Short mmCIF file of C-alpha atoms in Angstrom, two decimals:
data_model
loop_
_atom_site.label_atom_id
_atom_site.label_comp_id
_atom_site.label_asym_id
_atom_site.label_seq_id
_atom_site.Cartn_x
_atom_site.Cartn_y
_atom_site.Cartn_z
CA MET V 934 -7.67 34.17 33.76
CA ASP V 935 -10.90 35.18 31.92
CA SER V 936 -8.06 37.72 30.21
CA ILE V 937 -5.99 35.29 29.38
CA ILE V 938 -8.41 33.33 27.52
CA SER V 939 -9.82 36.33 25.78
CA ASN V 940 -6.47 36.93 24.90
CA LEU V 941 -5.67 33.12 23.27
CA PHE V 942 -9.04 33.64 21.76
CA GLU V 943 -8.41 36.70 19.51
CA ASN V 944 -5.29 35.62 18.87
CA GLN V 945 -6.95 32.24 17.49
CA LEU V 946 -9.57 34.59 15.50
CA SER V 947 -6.83 36.55 14.17
CA LEU V 948 -4.41 33.34 12.65
CA VAL V 949 -7.87 32.00 11.23
CA ASP V 950 -8.84 35.41 9.61
CA GLU V 951 -4.99 35.86 8.27
CA SER V 952 -5.17 32.16 6.78
CA LYS V 953 -8.96 33.16 5.30
CA GLU V 954 -7.37 36.45 3.41
CA LEU V 955 -4.13 34.32 2.58
CA ILE V 956 -6.38 31.78 0.75
CA LYS V 957 -8.22 34.29 -1.17
CA LYS V 958 -5.56 36.22 -2.20
CA ALA V 959 -4.13 32.94 -3.38
CA TYR V 960 -7.21 31.99 -5.13
CA LYS V 961 -7.57 35.40 -6.91
CA ALA V 962 -3.74 35.52 -8.02
CA ASP V 963 -3.80 33.13 -11.09
CA THR V 964 -6.29 31.31 -12.77
CA ARG V 965 -4.80 27.72 -11.79
CA PRO V 966 -7.56 25.43 -10.51
CA TRP V 967 -7.13 23.80 -6.88
CA VAL V 968 -6.62 20.31 -5.82
CA VAL V 969 -7.16 20.19 -2.13
CA GLY V 970 -5.99 16.74 -0.29
CA TYR V 971 -8.72 15.98 2.15
CA SER V 972 -7.79 12.66 4.33
CA GLY V 973 -10.51 13.21 6.64
CA GLY V 974 -8.18 14.32 9.27
CA LYS V 975 -7.77 17.14 11.49
CA ASP V 976 -5.14 18.92 9.66
CA SER V 977 -6.85 18.53 6.02
CA THR V 978 -10.37 19.37 7.64
CA VAL V 979 -8.90 22.34 8.82
CA ALA V 980 -7.91 23.14 5.47
CA VAL V 981 -11.05 21.99 3.40
CA GLN V 982 -13.44 24.20 6.18
CA LEU V 983 -11.23 27.36 5.78
CA ILE V 984 -11.07 27.15 2.23
CA PHE V 985 -15.07 26.74 2.25
CA GLU V 986 -15.68 29.54 4.42
CA ALA V 987 -12.86 32.10 2.35
CA MET V 988 -15.13 31.13 -0.73
CA MET V 989 -18.46 31.72 0.93
CA GLU V 990 -16.80 35.22 2.02
CA MET V 991 -15.95 36.08 -1.33
CA PRO V 992 -17.66 37.90 -4.12
CA ARG V 993 -19.40 35.51 -6.57
CA GLU V 994 -17.96 37.32 -9.21
CA GLU V 995 -14.71 36.16 -7.86
CA LEU V 996 -15.06 32.42 -7.81
CA THR V 997 -13.89 31.82 -11.38
CA LYS V 998 -12.02 28.47 -11.36
CA THR V 999 -12.75 25.14 -9.75
CA ILE V 1000 -11.26 23.75 -6.32
CA TYR V 1001 -11.46 20.10 -6.42
CA VAL V 1002 -11.62 18.45 -3.10
CA ILE V 1003 -9.99 14.70 -3.58
CA SER V 1004 -9.69 11.95 -0.96
CA SER V 1005 -7.69 9.04 -1.59
CA ASP V 1006 -9.41 5.12 -1.05
CA THR V 1007 -6.50 2.83 -1.16
CA LEU V 1008 -9.39 -0.21 -1.12
CA VAL V 1009 -8.42 -0.98 2.48
CA GLU V 1010 -9.10 1.80 4.64
CA THR V 1011 -10.36 1.34 8.23
CA PRO V 1012 -14.06 0.91 7.56
CA LEU V 1013 -15.76 3.41 9.89
CA ILE V 1014 -13.28 6.10 8.19
CA ILE V 1015 -13.99 5.53 4.81
CA ASN V 1016 -17.46 5.44 5.33
CA SER V 1017 -17.22 9.25 7.26
CA ILE V 1018 -14.68 10.25 4.53
CA ASN V 1019 -17.69 9.61 1.94
CA GLN V 1020 -20.31 10.97 3.71
CA THR V 1021 -18.46 13.96 4.25
CA LEU V 1022 -17.38 14.46 0.62
CA SER V 1023 -21.03 14.01 -0.25
CA ARG V 1024 -22.12 16.72 2.11
CA ILE V 1025 -19.09 18.83 1.25
CA GLN V 1026 -20.85 18.82 -2.72
CA ASN V 1027 -24.40 19.47 -1.23
CA GLU V 1028 -23.65 22.28 0.14
CA ALA V 1029 -21.40 23.51 -2.58
CA ILE V 1030 -24.22 23.17 -4.68
CA LYS V 1031 -26.37 25.08 -2.60
CA GLN V 1032 -24.13 27.88 -1.77
CA ASN V 1033 -23.20 28.03 -5.48
CA LEU V 1034 -19.37 27.24 -5.04
CA PRO V 1035 -17.20 26.06 -7.68
CA ILE V 1036 -16.21 23.04 -5.43
CA GLU V 1037 -16.36 19.59 -6.74
CA THR V 1038 -15.29 16.32 -4.49
CA HIS V 1039 -13.90 13.33 -6.19
CA LYS V 1040 -12.31 9.97 -4.58
CA VAL V 1041 -9.12 8.54 -5.96
CA LYS V 1042 -8.35 5.15 -5.66
CA PRO V 1043 -5.59 2.61 -7.04
CA LEU V 1044 -6.84 0.32 -10.47
CA ALA V 1045 -8.17 -2.92 -9.38
CA GLU V 1046 -5.07 -4.31 -10.73
CA ASN V 1047 -2.62 -2.01 -8.80
CA SER V 1048 -4.59 -2.74 -5.37
CA PHE V 1049 -3.24 -4.04 -1.93
CA TRP V 1050 -4.70 -7.48 -2.72
CA VAL V 1051 -3.67 -7.79 -6.04
CA ASN V 1052 -0.17 -7.05 -5.35
CA LEU V 1053 0.13 -9.49 -2.33
CA ILE V 1054 -2.22 -12.22 -3.37
CA GLY V 1055 -1.73 -11.94 -7.02
CA ARG V 1056 1.91 -10.94 -7.67
CA GLY V 1057 2.99 -12.35 -3.92
CA TYR V 1058 4.22 -9.27 -2.83
CA PRO V 1059 5.35 -9.40 1.18
CA SER V 1060 3.07 -7.66 3.28
CA PRO V 1061 4.74 -4.00 3.79
CA ASN V 1062 7.22 -3.35 6.36
CA GLN V 1063 9.53 -0.10 7.21
CA THR V 1064 12.23 -1.12 4.59
CA PHE V 1065 9.79 -2.27 1.75
CA ARG V 1066 6.59 0.03 1.77
CA TRP V 1067 5.31 -0.67 -1.93
CA CYS V 1068 2.02 0.33 -0.40
CA THR V 1069 2.28 4.16 -0.73
CA ASP V 1070 3.49 4.67 -3.89
CA ARG V 1071 0.86 2.11 -5.31
CA LEU V 1072 -2.28 2.78 -3.43
CA LYS V 1073 -1.93 6.54 -2.41
CA ILE V 1074 0.63 8.62 -4.56
CA ASP V 1075 -0.39 7.20 -7.91
CA PRO V 1076 -3.84 7.38 -7.97
CA SER V 1077 -3.51 11.27 -6.62
CA ASN V 1078 -0.97 12.18 -8.89
CA GLN V 1079 -2.87 10.22 -12.16
CA PHE V 1080 -5.91 12.92 -10.89
CA ILE V 1081 -3.47 16.15 -10.66
CA LYS V 1082 -1.61 15.30 -14.11
CA GLU V 1083 -5.02 15.18 -15.26
CA LYS V 1084 -5.74 18.20 -14.74
CA VAL V 1085 -2.20 19.90 -15.77
CA SER V 1086 -3.02 18.22 -19.06
CA THR V 1087 -6.13 19.92 -19.27
CA PHE V 1088 -5.06 23.51 -17.60
CA GLY V 1089 -1.15 23.61 -17.94
CA GLU V 1090 -0.65 24.39 -14.07
CA VAL V 1091 -2.74 23.38 -11.37
CA VAL V 1092 -2.03 24.28 -7.61
CA MET V 1093 -2.05 21.35 -5.03
CA VAL V 1094 -3.33 22.69 -1.78
CA LEU V 1095 -2.58 20.76 1.63
CA GLY V 1096 -3.20 20.62 5.21
CA VAL V 1097 0.09 20.26 6.00
CA ARG V 1098 1.69 22.10 9.53
CA GLU V 1099 5.64 22.81 10.17
CA ASP V 1100 5.03 22.24 13.67
CA GLU V 1101 3.53 18.31 12.74
CA SER V 1102 7.20 17.11 12.74
CA ILE V 1103 10.93 17.77 12.53
CA SER V 1104 11.02 16.37 9.01
CA ARG V 1105 7.85 17.72 7.92
CA GLY V 1106 8.89 21.10 8.97
CA ASN V 1107 12.30 20.82 7.68
CA ASN V 1108 10.64 19.43 4.22
CA ILE V 1109 8.20 22.49 3.89
CA ARG V 1110 11.15 25.07 4.61
CA SER V 1111 13.29 23.48 2.00
CA HIS V 1112 10.84 23.74 -0.99
CA THR V 1113 9.33 27.54 0.29
CA VAL V 1114 10.81 30.50 -1.84
CA GLU V 1115 10.98 33.23 0.73
CA GLY V 1116 8.10 36.01 -0.46
CA LYS V 1117 6.23 33.12 -2.54
CA MET V 1118 3.02 31.80 -1.40
CA PHE V 1119 3.45 28.71 -3.36
CA MET V 1120 5.90 26.28 -3.48
CA ARG V 1121 7.03 23.83 -6.37
CA HIS V 1122 5.90 20.42 -6.53
CA SER V 1123 9.00 18.19 -5.89
CA THR V 1124 8.35 15.18 -8.19
CA LEU V 1125 5.33 16.94 -10.53
CA SER V 1126 6.32 19.10 -13.19
CA ASN V 1127 3.65 22.14 -13.48
CA ALA V 1128 2.22 21.59 -10.19
CA PHE V 1129 2.35 23.59 -7.19
CA VAL V 1130 1.64 23.38 -3.60
CA PHE V 1131 -0.06 25.73 -1.37
CA ALA V 1132 -0.12 25.35 2.70
CA PRO V 1133 -2.49 27.59 3.83
CA ILE V 1134 -2.52 26.46 7.52
CA ARG V 1135 1.28 25.86 7.60
CA SER V 1136 1.95 28.05 10.66
CA PHE V 1137 -0.98 26.66 12.41
CA THR V 1138 0.01 24.64 15.82
CA LEU V 1139 -2.03 21.64 17.07
CA ASP V 1140 -3.79 24.00 19.49
CA ASP V 1141 -4.35 25.99 16.81
CA VAL V 1142 -6.08 23.19 14.61
CA TRP V 1143 -8.52 22.05 17.73
CA ASN V 1144 -9.32 25.74 18.87
CA TYR V 1145 -10.80 26.52 15.20
CA LEU V 1146 -12.42 23.24 14.94
CA LEU V 1147 -13.64 23.16 17.68
CA ASN V 1148 -15.04 26.73 17.91
CA SER V 1149 -16.34 26.78 14.08
CA PRO V 1150 -18.89 24.78 12.95
CA SER V 1151 -18.95 22.94 9.70
CA PRO V 1152 -20.26 24.84 7.03
CA TRP V 1153 -21.50 21.73 5.53
CA GLY V 1154 -23.01 20.27 8.49
CA ASP V 1155 -20.36 17.72 10.09
CA ASP V 1156 -19.65 17.81 13.80
CA ASN V 1157 -16.37 18.42 14.45
CA PHE V 1158 -16.38 17.30 18.16
CA GLU V 1159 -17.27 13.70 16.81
CA LEU V 1160 -13.42 14.24 15.15
CA HIS V 1161 -11.81 15.21 18.37
CA LYS V 1162 -13.44 11.83 19.83
CA LEU V 1163 -11.98 9.80 17.52
CA TYR V 1164 -8.65 11.50 18.21
CA GLN V 1165 -9.12 11.08 22.08
CA ASP V 1166 -9.06 7.43 21.73
CA SER V 1167 -5.68 6.90 19.59
CA SER V 1168 -2.23 8.09 20.32
CA SER V 1169 -1.67 9.04 17.01
CA GLY V 1170 -2.71 11.43 14.24
CA GLU V 1171 -4.25 11.08 10.75
CA CYS V 1172 -2.47 9.37 7.62
CA PRO V 1173 -1.90 12.18 4.97
CA LEU V 1174 -3.06 12.08 1.50
CA VAL V 1175 0.46 11.74 0.31
CA VAL V 1176 1.19 13.01 -3.23
CA ASP V 1177 4.66 13.21 -3.35
CA LYS V 1178 7.37 10.53 -3.58
CA SER V 1179 10.18 12.88 -1.89
CA ILE V 1180 8.06 13.05 1.05
CA LYS V 1181 7.02 9.62 1.50
CA GLU V 1182 9.20 8.14 4.48
CA SER V 1183 8.84 11.72 6.70
CA ALA V 1184 5.00 11.12 6.15
CA GLY V 1185 5.72 7.73 8.16
CA SER V 1186 3.04 4.83 8.54
CA CYS V 1187 -0.30 5.31 9.20
CA GLY V 1188 -0.52 1.36 11.30
CA ASN V 1189 -0.79 3.67 14.52
CA SER V 1190 -3.65 6.10 13.08
CA ARG V 1191 -7.45 5.71 13.25
CA PHE V 1192 -6.97 7.25 9.72
CA GLY V 1193 -4.76 4.42 8.31
CA CYS V 1194 -5.33 1.38 6.44
CA TRP V 1195 -6.90 -1.99 8.68
CA VAL V 1196 -4.23 -4.35 7.30
CA CYS V 1197 -1.06 -1.91 7.68
CA THR V 1198 1.74 -4.24 8.90
CA VAL V 1199 3.99 -1.80 8.87
CA VAL V 1200 3.78 -1.64 12.38
CA ASN V 1201 4.13 -4.23 15.51
CA GLU V 1202 0.74 -3.23 16.43
CA ASP V 1203 -2.31 -1.68 15.08
CA LYS V 1204 -3.69 0.88 17.36
CA ALA V 1205 -6.34 1.93 14.76
CA LEU V 1206 -8.17 -1.60 14.99
CA THR V 1207 -7.46 -2.24 18.38
CA GLY V 1208 -8.92 1.55 19.53
CA PHE V 1209 -12.16 1.02 17.41
CA ILE V 1210 -12.39 -2.52 19.00
CA GLN V 1211 -12.00 -0.96 22.60
CA SER V 1212 -14.46 1.64 22.28
CA GLY V 1213 -17.32 -1.13 21.26
CA GLU V 1214 -16.86 -1.89 17.83
CA ASP V 1215 -16.19 -6.02 18.51
CA TRP V 1216 -17.32 -6.89 14.41
CA MET V 1217 -13.79 -5.60 13.59
CA LYS V 1218 -12.12 -8.17 15.68
CA PRO V 1219 -11.78 -10.78 12.84
CA LEU V 1220 -10.27 -7.72 10.49
CA LEU V 1221 -7.65 -7.42 13.84
CA ASN V 1222 -7.04 -11.31 13.57
CA PHE V 1223 -6.35 -11.49 10.42
CA ARG V 1224 -4.16 -8.41 9.95
CA ASN V 1225 -2.18 -9.82 13.08
CA TRP V 1226 -1.56 -13.15 11.22
CA LEU V 1227 -0.82 -11.60 7.92
CA THR V 1228 2.11 -9.92 10.00
CA SER V 1229 3.22 -13.25 11.84
CA ILE V 1230 3.85 -15.04 8.14
CA ARG V 1231 5.70 -12.30 6.38
CA ASP V 1232 8.96 -13.83 7.06
CA ASP V 1233 8.24 -17.57 7.41
CA ARG V 1234 10.73 -18.99 5.17
CA THR V 1235 7.97 -22.24 4.40
CA LYS V 1236 5.80 -19.35 2.89
CA ARG V 1237 8.02 -17.28 0.50
CA MET V 1238 9.70 -18.51 -2.76
CA LYS V 1239 13.57 -18.35 -2.54
CA PHE V 1240 13.98 -16.25 -5.27
CA ARG V 1241 12.83 -12.53 -6.14
CA MET V 1242 9.68 -11.67 -8.76
CA ASN V 1243 12.07 -11.49 -11.58
CA GLY V 1244 13.99 -14.67 -10.94
CA GLN V 1245 16.94 -13.26 -9.15
CA THR V 1246 18.64 -15.62 -6.29
CA TYR V 1247 20.66 -13.68 -3.39
CA LEU V 1248 22.43 -15.17 -0.59
CA LYS V 1249 21.45 -13.23 3.08
CA GLU V 1250 24.57 -13.68 5.62
CA VAL V 1251 23.70 -15.46 8.72
CA LYS V 1252 25.29 -15.27 12.20
CA ILE V 1253 26.74 -18.67 13.39
CA ILE V 1254 27.05 -18.43 17.38
CA THR V 1255 28.37 -20.82 19.96
CA LYS V 1256 26.58 -22.22 22.61
CA ASP V 1257 27.60 -25.07 25.04
CA ASN V 1258 30.28 -25.72 22.47
CA ARG V 1259 28.15 -26.02 19.95
CA PRO V 1260 27.30 -23.94 16.79
CA PHE V 1261 23.92 -22.05 16.22
CA VAL V 1262 22.59 -20.39 13.38
CA PHE V 1263 21.03 -17.05 14.77
CA ILE V 1264 18.02 -15.64 13.34
CA PRO V 1265 17.53 -12.31 15.04
CA LYS V 1266 13.88 -10.68 15.85
CA LYS V 1267 11.83 -9.12 13.23
CA SER V 1268 8.69 -7.44 13.40
CA GLY V 1269 6.48 -10.36 14.98
CA ARG V 1270 8.74 -12.83 14.40
CA PRO V 1271 10.92 -14.04 17.78
CA LYS V 1272 14.48 -14.55 17.57
CA GLN V 1273 15.53 -18.02 17.01
CA GLU V 1274 18.91 -20.01 17.38
CA ILE V 1275 18.37 -23.12 15.27
CA ASP V 1276 21.03 -26.42 15.89
CA PHE V 1277 23.46 -25.74 13.00
CA GLU V 1278 23.42 -29.68 12.62
CA LEU V 1279 19.89 -29.22 11.31
CA TYR V 1280 20.84 -27.66 7.91
CA THR V 1281 22.58 -29.22 4.86
CA VAL V 1282 25.99 -27.36 4.12
CA VAL V 1283 26.56 -26.53 0.27
CA LYS V 1284 29.67 -24.96 -0.98
CA LYS V 1285 28.49 -21.69 -3.25
CA GLU V 1286 29.68 -22.99 -6.44
CA ASN V 1287 28.41 -26.61 -6.00
CA LEU V 1288 24.71 -24.88 -5.34
CA LYS V 1289 22.93 -25.43 -8.62
CA ALA V 1290 24.64 -28.99 -8.83
CA TYR V 1291 22.88 -29.75 -5.59
CA LEU V 1292 19.46 -28.54 -6.81
CA GLU V 1293 19.41 -30.35 -9.96
CA GLU V 1294 20.64 -33.22 -7.98
CA ASN V 1295 18.42 -33.56 -5.41
CA ASP V 1296 15.36 -32.18 -7.16
CA VAL V 1297 15.14 -29.05 -4.99
CA ASP V 1298 11.97 -26.69 -6.03
CA LEU V 1299 13.04 -23.37 -4.95
CA SER V 1300 9.04 -22.09 -5.08
CA ALA V 1301 7.90 -24.89 -2.85
CA PRO V 1302 6.39 -23.95 0.14
CA GLU V 1303 9.10 -25.64 2.54
CA ASP V 1304 12.56 -24.50 4.02
CA GLN V 1305 14.82 -26.66 2.45
CA MET V 1306 17.54 -25.70 5.36
CA LEU V 1307 20.41 -24.63 3.07
CA LEU V 1308 23.75 -23.03 4.44
CA ILE V 1309 25.39 -21.58 1.81
CA GLU V 1310 29.10 -21.37 2.42
CA TYR V 1311 31.46 -19.23 0.61
CA THR V 1312 34.43 -16.93 1.36
CA GLU V 1313 34.76 -13.01 1.35
CA LYS V 1314 37.89 -10.77 2.11
CA GLY V 1315 37.74 -9.04 5.13
CA LEU V 1316 38.91 -4.92 5.25
CA ASP V 1317 42.88 -6.77 5.64
CA GLY V 1318 42.44 -8.71 2.71
CA GLU V 1319 41.95 -12.16 4.84
CA GLU V 1320 39.68 -14.57 3.14
CA MET V 1321 36.66 -15.16 5.84
CA LEU V 1322 34.47 -18.16 5.92
CA LYS V 1323 30.84 -17.44 5.81
CA TYR V 1324 27.39 -18.65 5.69
CA GLY V 1325 23.90 -17.39 4.24
CA GLN V 1326 20.94 -18.77 3.29
CA LEU V 1327 18.61 -18.07 0.07
CA GLY V 1328 16.89 -15.07 -0.01
CA LEU V 1329 13.51 -14.50 0.56
CA GLY V 1330 11.09 -13.41 -2.51
CA PRO V 1331 7.31 -13.37 -3.17
CA TYR V 1332 4.91 -15.71 -1.24
CA THR V 1333 4.55 -19.21 -2.31
CA MET V 1334 1.71 -20.04 -4.59
CA GLN V 1335 0.13 -22.36 -1.70
CA SER V 1336 0.37 -19.14 0.56
CA ARG V 1337 -1.22 -16.92 -1.95
CA ASN V 1338 -4.11 -19.14 -1.82
CA GLU V 1339 -3.99 -19.28 1.60
CA ILE V 1340 -4.32 -15.51 2.21
CA LEU V 1341 -7.22 -15.59 -0.08
CA GLN V 1342 -9.40 -18.26 1.78
CA ARG V 1343 -8.70 -16.58 4.97
CA LEU V 1344 -9.99 -13.08 3.48
CA LEU V 1345 -12.57 -14.33 2.23
CA ALA V 1346 -13.58 -16.39 5.09
CA VAL V 1347 -13.21 -12.69 7.25
CA GLN V 1348 -15.43 -11.36 4.60
CA ALA V 1349 -18.08 -14.20 4.77
CA THR V 1350 -18.46 -13.53 8.44
CA VAL V 1351 -17.74 -9.67 8.93
CA THR V 1352 -21.04 -7.56 8.93
CA HIS V 1353 -20.51 -3.75 8.72
CA PRO V 1354 -23.26 -2.05 11.17
CA SER V 1355 -23.88 0.56 8.60
CA ASP V 1356 -22.96 -0.83 5.14
CA PRO V 1357 -24.88 -4.06 4.15
CA TYR V 1358 -22.84 -4.10 0.79
CA TYR V 1359 -19.24 -3.89 2.78
CA GLU V 1360 -16.46 -5.90 1.08
CA LEU V 1361 -13.08 -6.57 1.89
CA ILE V 1362 -11.78 -7.51 -1.58
CA SER V 1363 -13.95 -6.89 -4.82
CA LEU V 1364 -15.01 -9.08 -7.44
CA GLU V 1365 -12.75 -6.86 -10.02
CA GLU V 1366 -9.83 -7.46 -7.70
CA LEU V 1367 -10.74 -11.45 -7.82
CA LYS V 1368 -10.64 -11.15 -11.47
CA ALA V 1369 -6.97 -8.98 -11.71
CA ILE V 1370 -5.68 -11.85 -9.40
CA ARG V 1371 -7.06 -14.57 -11.48
CA GLU V 1372 -5.47 -12.95 -14.53
CA THR V 1373 -2.06 -12.84 -12.75
CA TRP V 1374 -2.30 -16.12 -11.75
CA PHE V 1375 -3.10 -17.33 -15.34
CA ASN V 1376 -0.03 -15.79 -16.49
CA GLU V 1377 2.15 -16.94 -14.12
CA GLY V 1378 1.13 -20.85 -15.45
CA ILE V 1379 -1.90 -21.69 -12.97
CA TRP V 1380 -4.36 -22.37 -15.76
CA GLU V 1381 -6.61 -24.57 -13.17
CA ASP V 1382 -8.91 -21.44 -11.97
CA ALA V 1383 -7.89 -21.50 -8.64
CA VAL V 1384 -9.42 -18.16 -7.69
CA SER V 1385 -13.12 -19.48 -8.45
CA GLU V 1386 -12.59 -22.79 -6.73
CA THR V 1387 -11.12 -21.24 -3.20
CA TYR V 1388 -14.13 -19.06 -3.57
CA TYR V 1389 -16.20 -21.95 -3.79
CA LYS V 1390 -14.69 -23.17 -0.94
CA VAL V 1391 -15.95 -20.31 1.37
CA TYR V 1392 -18.98 -19.34 -0.45
CA ASN V 1393 -20.62 -22.50 -1.71
CA GLU V 1394 -20.87 -20.87 -5.17
CA TYR V 1395 -19.03 -19.42 -8.29
CA PRO V 1396 -17.95 -16.05 -8.25
CA ASP V 1397 -20.22 -13.98 -10.67
CA PHE V 1398 -17.08 -13.21 -13.67
CA ASP V 1399 -18.59 -11.87 -16.68
CA THR V 1400 -16.41 -13.97 -19.14
CA ASP V 1401 -15.45 -17.74 -18.16
CA ASP V 1402 -11.66 -17.68 -19.96
CA GLN V 1403 -11.00 -21.22 -21.13
CA ALA V 1404 -7.83 -22.36 -19.76
CA ILE V 1405 -5.00 -23.21 -22.74
CA VAL V 1406 -4.66 -26.67 -21.93
CA SER V 1407 -6.77 -29.47 -20.23
CA SER V 1408 -6.06 -30.65 -16.96
CA ASP V 1409 -4.78 -33.79 -18.21
CA GLN V 1410 -2.56 -31.95 -20.83
CA ILE V 1411 -1.37 -29.81 -17.91
CA SER V 1412 -0.27 -33.16 -15.89
CA ASP V 1413 1.24 -34.71 -19.15
CA LEU V 1414 3.42 -31.01 -19.98
CA GLU V 1415 4.72 -31.50 -16.21
CA MET V 1416 6.11 -35.07 -16.89
CA LEU V 1417 7.65 -34.15 -19.98
CA CYS V 1418 9.59 -31.25 -18.37
CA LYS V 1419 10.46 -33.75 -15.54
CA GLU V 1420 11.69 -36.33 -18.11
CA PHE V 1421 13.92 -33.48 -20.16
CA ASN V 1422 14.66 -31.47 -16.76
CA VAL V 1423 12.98 -28.44 -18.28
CA ASP V 1424 11.40 -25.59 -15.87
CA VAL V 1425 7.93 -25.89 -15.93
CA ARG V 1426 6.81 -22.65 -15.04
CA THR V 1427 9.37 -21.36 -17.34
CA MET V 1428 7.43 -23.36 -19.77
CA LYS V 1429 3.86 -22.28 -18.87
CA LYS V 1430 5.23 -18.92 -19.50
CA LEU V 1431 6.40 -19.54 -22.80
CA ILE V 1432 3.53 -20.64 -23.72
CA ASN V 1433 1.46 -18.17 -22.33
CA MET V 1434 3.34 -15.44 -24.38
CA GLU V 1435 2.68 -17.39 -27.59
CA GLN V 1436 -0.53 -16.99 -26.97
CA LYS V 1437 -0.58 -13.29 -26.25
CA TYR V 1438 1.52 -12.88 -29.65
CA ALA V 1439 -1.03 -15.56 -31.40
CA GLY V 1440 -2.72 -13.73 -34.59
CA TYR V 1441 -0.57 -10.42 -35.11
CA LYS V 1442 1.02 -10.12 -38.56
CA PHE V 1443 4.13 -8.49 -36.83
CA ARG V 1444 5.30 -9.63 -33.18
CA ARG V 1445 7.26 -6.97 -32.01
CA GLY V 1446 8.86 -7.20 -28.59
CA ILE V 1447 8.41 -10.86 -28.45
CA ASN V 1448 12.45 -11.57 -28.43
CA ASP V 1449 12.36 -9.08 -25.73
CA ASP V 1450 9.69 -10.84 -24.13
CA ILE V 1451 11.57 -14.64 -24.54
CA ALA V 1452 14.38 -13.04 -23.11
CA LYS V 1453 13.33 -11.86 -20.13
CA ILE V 1454 11.47 -14.91 -19.01
CA LEU V 1455 14.50 -17.12 -20.14
CA LYS V 1456 17.21 -15.03 -18.10
CA GLN V 1457 15.62 -15.62 -14.49
CA ASP V 1458 18.78 -16.33 -12.24
CA TYR V 1459 17.00 -19.50 -11.04
CA LEU V 1460 17.46 -21.24 -13.87
CA HIS V 1461 21.33 -19.95 -14.08
CA LEU V 1462 22.30 -20.61 -10.61
#
């Protein structure tokens, strides 16, 4: 038995030595700087630790180019994990300076106007799900790629070093192999020009990863046994630093991970927050409750507009079933929503060609926070060429303004009650994000300062915005405008957008682009049903 263990350990040492020799060879192969992705999980920790050790073993005169270690902060990271990542980045940087290694640590994050809350609360994006995962691009890929592009513009080319393994998943293994050129150390990045990928632990198995981490002390002083403890309580792995749009789907969601976003709604159950709470972090319970509520309202028709962000309307076919000789509208189960069977008689049936007239005659507002209980009747040719009678509902778009305000108020209420045990300045949403939401709502015609008023309801004080933007018109004038629009049958949202646009171009001698902006506002589908 002892000989078996000894052989296993010798094999592990051999694999580690081979990897470090490969790292040294790749580093000295050219002058391209390295950008190393670090997520705080096991695989990226192995990659960074091996690189650090390899650099320490090399003669200092051979350390001729910089290695940038970057981590992605989506601004909605699981609280304890982002704290751990921040501490590790600081330790890596301090030890690199102490050892005179050309290693720099950086944290990349989305701009405030592209953050999760500005997209969800400001623009009304529905919370992400498997078919509409808008978060990965905006929160992870774009900030990381921007950092890489800056290095490309400075150095011409860069090498992206990732802690990816072929046996991590079938799709990940296939993707790595598909980008590999036989006999070459570097793979070409599939979406970024002048960027290449180096995967020093691609042949590691899961056992190899843990054998190395638990037998090789962290050179910057982290406790790898603590990292192992995090994984022991979780049924999933790390949330990788995604820098490639082509592997976004194969990377999977991170809602089941201890290293994902605390607000992830892509999965039905958030095992990340649940795991921490079960481990004694009771202070996170309000976060989990908020996340679960956010999941529950995603497909609630009373929370969503009935047209897309660009004004486009669309029909979603519904299935009609018969029970006890009575027709019912069947709504299938979706994420947290149970399946529903709603009495057909509760709906108003409108022929598709009569829909616009019906909405006008009944003064129906498709942006209102209510379900109009409409069934649109239309015909469609089947495979045999015969006309088939079908029914549909107006498809869902962004959250209504009322829902966005409700989400903001609930989020601020959670922020007011949560106390991070090791970070007295912890916040769920920043002042910069609140400003961006305020500006987004203003551009949509919400001229009253709803963000400040909602903040006041929770904190009994107004947010400390640097500038107090004056509304274009007073509250009395807003009422007059709304009455005039109603009298002359003009869409008030469109009128407000046109007025905002006029203010945007005010004072310019040449108004390039104004005609395109006007056309975009006037072409919204809900105006031309």
